[in-house]
């Protein structure tokens, strides 16, 4: 980018600066570095490809010009060579100076082939020393179409060339302005995504990159940004699919009476959420959404583990009471377990069925406690 800025200040193409080759060599070394991020790698690859394409187009044009200078004006293969020159001049990677030289050669050839020499006047003279034979009546002369002389080459051609150059400059300026507008829209991709306009911005930028008047380095850069924007749009589409899968998974678990963490497929959703939380192609808000879901899931998983431990403790108390023929609420430790159950009736770590069972345990314990402190018993028991 610094090289492009300096070249623009000097009125040159970035590829015509003397230090462009050194910069390209450095770029080739960066492409071999596996630690270079993909977006930056795409931009560097575009610059290198543009430089190589320009060098190849220049070589072909120089070869054609050298062979053209050796041709004679009457060379029967000139038309074929001129066709090759037109194809070379149409290459967008060709430097402007070489394109101008090809254009001059094409113009000279066309002017030369348009000039037709007028027919020479015929004279009939008798050989010396002999009487001339009587002339026969000449057939009426056919009108000869006059061929217009070619226009002057100095002033008119210069004006025409300048008009073409001005038209080319205007087209290039419009293409550059359109590309800059596309850059700005893609730079604010998060805002366009929030408004649902990112796909339209990508389409506009893609069309601008295909314009014939856009300079090749700018085209490569815009194409790389379009690829990145499409990847970002796809990433957000995948995030929406993941969110829908989370809702469907939770509904299915509830319909089967299972906790969402214990339901099959939950681990895959967690893996996808962790990848989304670290995906640079997602917006900041989208990454925060994934991270928030993971934090809520971790808290739910911790509550689930504690509940399962308490339930296992209660089941052991029930088994021990059954073995001794007692009520489990009369055993030591039952009060602590029931107290935890009472405090965690609304825990996210239990299903609705498990919550109802917890309420029954609490109600049974409270009834048992009320029975112990009845006035007619005369004794107050505590656990």
XYZ file of C-alpha atoms in Angstrom:
383
model
C 0.000 0.000 0.000
C 2.855 2.403 0.699
C 4.345 1.519 -2.688
C 1.012 2.220 -4.412
C 0.727 5.576 -2.636
C 4.236 6.650 -3.603
C 3.698 5.565 -7.199
C 0.459 7.538 -7.362
C 2.206 10.654 -6.046
C 4.865 10.241 -8.762
C 2.240 9.725 -11.494
C 3.444 6.174 -12.195
C 1.987 2.716 -12.062
C 3.055 0.871 -8.966
C 4.621 -1.823 -11.165
C 6.850 0.721 -12.950
C 8.711 1.832 -9.836
C 12.242 0.588 -9.499
C 11.595 -0.979 -6.101
C 8.463 -2.862 -7.225
C 10.432 -6.056 -7.946
C 11.914 -6.072 -4.435
C 8.449 -5.614 -2.945
C 7.097 -8.504 -5.030
C 9.972 -10.745 -3.893
C 9.037 -9.958 -0.299
C 5.407 -10.741 -1.110
C 6.355 -14.143 -2.549
C 8.203 -14.956 0.677
C 5.133 -13.980 2.708
C 2.975 -16.339 0.635
C 5.213 -19.216 1.724
C 4.724 -18.279 5.393
C 1.992 -20.531 6.912
C 1.308 -17.993 9.699
C -0.045 -15.318 7.339
C -3.866 -14.977 7.822
C -6.054 -15.999 4.883
C -7.511 -12.513 4.171
C -4.024 -10.984 4.017
C -2.766 -13.936 1.976
C -5.521 -13.328 -0.606
C -4.561 -9.677 -0.936
C -0.855 -10.471 -1.298
C -1.584 -13.194 -3.868
C -3.641 -10.712 -5.874
C -0.760 -8.209 -5.938
C 1.733 -10.880 -7.036
C -0.591 -12.200 -9.754
C -1.145 -8.658 -11.040
C 2.603 -8.048 -11.198
C 3.214 -11.318 -13.054
C 0.360 -10.652 -15.475
C 1.698 -7.173 -16.195
C 5.206 -8.483 -16.792
C 3.916 -11.180 -19.156
C 1.740 -8.706 -21.064
C 4.705 -6.323 -21.390
C 6.949 -9.132 -22.696
C 4.408 -10.164 -25.344
C 3.919 -6.564 -26.473
C 7.662 -5.933 -26.729
C 8.101 -9.124 -28.766
C 5.331 -8.073 -31.150
C 6.714 -4.565 -31.582
C 10.202 -5.907 -32.308
C 8.847 -8.281 -34.974
C 6.593 -5.570 -36.440
C 9.505 -3.202 -37.019
C 11.173 -5.873 -39.164
C 8.149 -6.325 -41.435
C 7.829 -4.677 -44.857
C 4.749 -2.588 -45.618
C 3.673 -5.191 -48.165
C 3.982 -8.141 -45.794
C 1.017 -10.383 -46.518
C 0.884 -11.466 -42.851
C 0.400 -7.879 -41.642
C -3.338 -8.255 -41.066
C -2.771 -11.310 -38.857
C -0.118 -9.426 -36.906
C -2.436 -6.430 -36.465
C -5.102 -8.773 -35.087
C -2.577 -10.024 -32.535
C -1.748 -6.421 -31.634
C -5.410 -5.622 -31.006
C -5.699 -8.662 -28.719
C -2.566 -7.596 -26.813
C -3.843 -4.017 -26.438
C -7.111 -5.318 -24.975
C -5.274 -7.050 -22.112
C -6.094 -5.022 -18.931
C -2.723 -6.009 -17.444
C -0.762 -4.265 -20.222
C 0.982 -1.038 -19.120
C -0.426 2.141 -20.618
C 2.800 3.083 -22.428
C 2.944 -0.256 -24.236
C -0.749 -0.004 -25.107
C -0.111 3.427 -26.659
C 2.766 2.071 -28.786
C 0.586 -0.769 -30.018
C -2.208 1.697 -30.770
C 0.130 3.875 -32.856
C 1.291 0.851 -34.860
C -2.315 -0.198 -35.474
C -3.298 3.349 -36.519
C -0.377 3.640 -38.957
C -1.244 0.305 -40.526
C -4.896 1.248 -40.943
C -4.029 4.601 -42.523
C -1.602 2.921 -44.887
C -4.116 0.310 -46.019
C -6.796 2.969 -46.582
C -4.684 4.871 -49.152
C -5.289 3.605 -52.732
C -3.078 5.181 -55.483
C -5.037 6.729 -58.358
C -4.896 4.826 -61.673
C -2.081 5.995 -63.966
C -3.018 7.718 -67.188
C -2.555 5.519 -70.278
C -0.644 6.916 -73.268
C -0.416 5.201 -76.683
C 2.619 6.180 -78.728
C 3.947 4.622 -81.879
C 7.357 3.037 -81.923
C 10.055 5.375 -83.264
C 10.632 5.223 -87.010
C 7.169 3.915 -87.879
C 3.982 5.714 -88.789
C 1.401 5.566 -86.185
C -1.652 3.552 -87.004
C -4.887 5.429 -87.153
C -6.437 5.522 -83.796
C -9.694 3.748 -83.290
C -12.501 5.628 -81.689
C -12.004 5.409 -77.972
C -14.756 4.002 -75.864
C -16.415 6.525 -73.680
C -14.444 6.848 -70.494
C -16.063 5.486 -67.353
C -16.272 7.920 -64.528
C -13.544 7.252 -62.029
C -14.464 7.608 -58.410
C -12.120 9.930 -56.699
C -10.505 8.634 -53.553
C -10.356 11.136 -50.795
C -6.933 11.946 -49.566
C -6.183 10.840 -46.010
C -6.771 13.502 -43.389
C -3.788 15.387 -42.069
C -2.020 13.364 -39.403
C -0.683 16.033 -37.115
C -3.425 18.162 -35.584
C -6.494 15.982 -36.148
C -4.849 12.768 -34.952
C -3.513 14.545 -31.895
C -6.979 15.835 -31.005
C -8.492 12.391 -31.510
C -5.853 10.753 -29.341
C -6.343 13.363 -26.643
C -10.107 12.839 -26.761
C -9.642 9.076 -26.376
C -7.259 9.624 -23.491
C -9.683 11.984 -21.779
C -12.479 9.462 -22.221
C -10.281 6.688 -20.812
C -9.316 8.883 -17.842
C -12.968 9.674 -17.108
C -13.883 6.000 -17.296
C -10.963 5.079 -15.011
C -11.935 7.782 -12.513
C -15.537 6.582 -12.431
C -14.381 2.987 -11.963
C -12.060 4.055 -9.136
C -14.821 6.045 -7.414
C -17.183 3.118 -7.667
C -14.530 0.782 -6.239
C -13.882 3.192 -3.344
C -17.600 3.284 -2.555
C -17.633 -0.536 -2.597
C -14.637 -0.570 -0.228
C -16.476 1.691 2.205
C -19.596 -0.478 2.148
C -17.618 -3.664 2.746
C -15.608 -1.989 5.504
C -18.875 -1.290 7.344
C -20.093 -4.833 6.822
C -21.424 -5.253 10.360
C -23.842 -2.329 9.960
C -24.935 -3.581 6.536
C -25.384 -7.065 7.979
C -27.570 -5.716 10.783
C -29.763 -3.971 8.192
C -29.843 -6.999 5.930
C -27.972 -5.155 3.165
C -24.666 -7.008 3.142
C -25.669 -9.238 0.223
C -26.496 -6.135 -1.847
C -23.157 -4.535 -0.936
C -21.333 -7.702 -2.016
C -23.204 -7.739 -5.351
C -22.314 -4.069 -6.013
C -18.658 -4.644 -5.164
C -18.489 -7.753 -7.325
C -19.905 -5.821 -10.284
C -17.451 -2.967 -9.709
C -14.533 -5.437 -9.646
C -15.573 -6.759 -13.065
C -15.536 -3.300 -14.660
C -13.135 -3.089 -17.640
C -11.750 0.319 -16.647
C -10.656 -0.553 -13.097
C -6.900 -0.817 -12.586
C -5.721 -4.349 -12.030
C -4.282 -3.900 -8.488
C -7.534 -2.249 -7.365
C -9.511 -5.068 -8.980
C -7.479 -7.728 -7.155
C -7.942 -5.980 -3.837
C -11.689 -5.587 -4.352
C -12.055 -9.225 -5.392
C -10.274 -10.292 -2.175
C -12.634 -8.138 -0.107
C -15.641 -9.625 -1.909
C -14.426 -13.151 -1.071
C -13.979 -12.149 2.575
C -17.440 -10.544 2.720
C -19.045 -13.662 1.244
C -17.280 -15.801 3.836
C -18.590 -13.509 6.583
C -22.121 -13.712 5.224
C -21.900 -17.512 5.088
C -20.579 -17.597 8.667
C -23.577 -15.617 9.920
C -25.903 -17.894 7.988
C -24.308 -20.878 9.725
C -24.734 -19.113 13.087
C -28.450 -18.690 12.396
C -28.708 -22.404 11.609
C -26.939 -23.178 14.896
C -29.362 -21.018 16.872
C -32.320 -22.759 15.243
C -30.753 -26.133 16.083
C -30.396 -25.057 19.737
C -34.088 -24.175 19.961
C -35.138 -27.405 18.267
C -32.851 -29.420 20.566
C -34.309 -27.802 23.698
C -37.899 -28.388 22.545
C -37.195 -32.031 21.722
C -35.522 -32.617 25.101
C -38.494 -31.062 26.932
C -40.982 -33.184 24.976
C -39.074 -36.327 26.013
C -38.780 -35.288 29.668
C -34.992 -35.094 29.503
C -32.658 -32.330 30.541
C -31.176 -30.453 27.577
C -27.631 -31.258 28.688
C -28.336 -34.996 28.829
C -30.124 -35.024 25.450
C -28.171 -36.523 22.503
C -26.550 -33.954 20.240
C -25.836 -31.394 22.944
C -22.067 -31.903 22.682
C -22.151 -31.007 18.978
C -23.938 -27.762 19.752
C -21.297 -26.906 22.353
C -18.496 -27.572 19.837
C -20.172 -25.332 17.256
C -20.662 -22.564 19.844
C -16.990 -22.605 20.840
C -15.955 -22.327 17.195
C -18.401 -19.457 16.638
C -17.155 -17.563 19.699
C -13.650 -17.484 18.154
C -14.612 -17.059 14.496
C -13.148 -13.759 13.146
C -15.649 -13.823 10.265
C -18.505 -13.231 12.718
C -19.438 -9.809 14.022
C -18.646 -8.821 17.597
C -22.322 -9.137 18.556
C -22.527 -12.625 17.028
C -19.418 -13.809 18.869
C -20.831 -12.424 22.107
C -24.057 -14.327 21.505
C -22.167 -17.594 21.197
C -20.011 -16.805 24.236
C -23.110 -15.916 26.302
C -24.764 -19.190 25.325
C -21.646 -21.078 26.409
C -21.539 -19.268 29.762
C -25.210 -20.084 30.406
C -24.630 -23.678 29.384
C -21.645 -23.992 31.772
C -23.735 -22.661 34.666
C -26.535 -25.061 33.775
C -24.100 -27.969 33.607
C -22.704 -27.101 37.059
C -26.234 -26.916 38.529
C -27.041 -30.249 36.901
C -24.005 -31.933 38.443
C -24.870 -30.680 41.934
C -28.491 -31.790 41.596
C -27.479 -35.280 40.481
C -25.146 -35.550 43.474
C -27.908 -34.479 45.904
C -30.395 -36.836 44.296
C -27.924 -39.707 44.649
C -27.507 -38.812 48.349
C -31.274 -38.772 48.891
C -31.697 -42.120 47.130
C -29.074 -43.648 49.399
C -31.004 -42.340 52.428
C -34.229 -43.839 51.088
C -32.527 -47.194 50.501
C -31.049 -47.151 54.006
C -34.429 -46.286 55.564
C -36.148 -49.077 53.646
C -33.545 -51.523 54.900
C -34.198 -50.490 58.504
C -37.958 -50.120 58.096
C -37.910 -46.409 58.866
C -39.114 -43.236 57.222
C -36.208 -41.591 55.318
C -37.192 -38.219 56.795
C -36.338 -39.603 60.248
C -32.724 -40.382 59.349
C -29.817 -38.061 60.193
C -28.826 -35.961 57.198
C -32.294 -35.911 55.650
C -32.891 -32.340 56.801
C -29.764 -31.044 55.047
C -30.665 -32.692 51.765
C -34.262 -31.471 51.925
C -33.083 -27.956 52.794
C -30.937 -27.895 49.643
C -33.857 -29.216 47.587
C -36.125 -26.496 48.942
C -33.635 -23.766 48.015
C -33.062 -25.137 44.496
C -36.593 -25.877 43.365
C -36.155 -23.388 40.462
C -32.672 -24.573 39.527
C -31.844 -24.714 35.803
C -30.210 -28.063 36.396
C -33.474 -30.009 36.769
C -36.295 -30.980 34.458
C -39.931 -30.194 35.140
C -40.585 -33.801 36.156
C -37.649 -33.739 38.574
C -38.844 -30.405 39.962
C -42.261 -31.871 40.775
C -40.599 -34.817 42.517
C -38.527 -32.346 44.543
C -41.673 -30.508 45.605
C -43.187 -33.812 46.776
C -40.091 -34.552 48.887
C -40.223 -31.080 50.468
C -43.975 -31.388 51.160
C -43.507 -34.839 52.737
C -40.676 -33.539 54.915
C -42.701 -30.553 56.087
C -45.652 -32.822 56.891
C -43.353 -35.111 58.848
C -41.953 -32.149 60.788
C -45.448 -30.879 61.585
C -46.411 -34.296 62.862
C -43.443 -34.362 65.249
C -44.385 -31.096 66.936
C -48.119 -31.837 67.455
C -49.223 -30.606 70.922
C -50.839 -33.914 71.839
C -47.515 -35.706 71.389
C -45.836 -33.602 74.055
C -42.467 -34.047 72.382
C -40.808 -31.807 69.751
C -38.442 -33.499 67.361
C -35.895 -31.781 65.239
C -33.625 -33.028 62.476
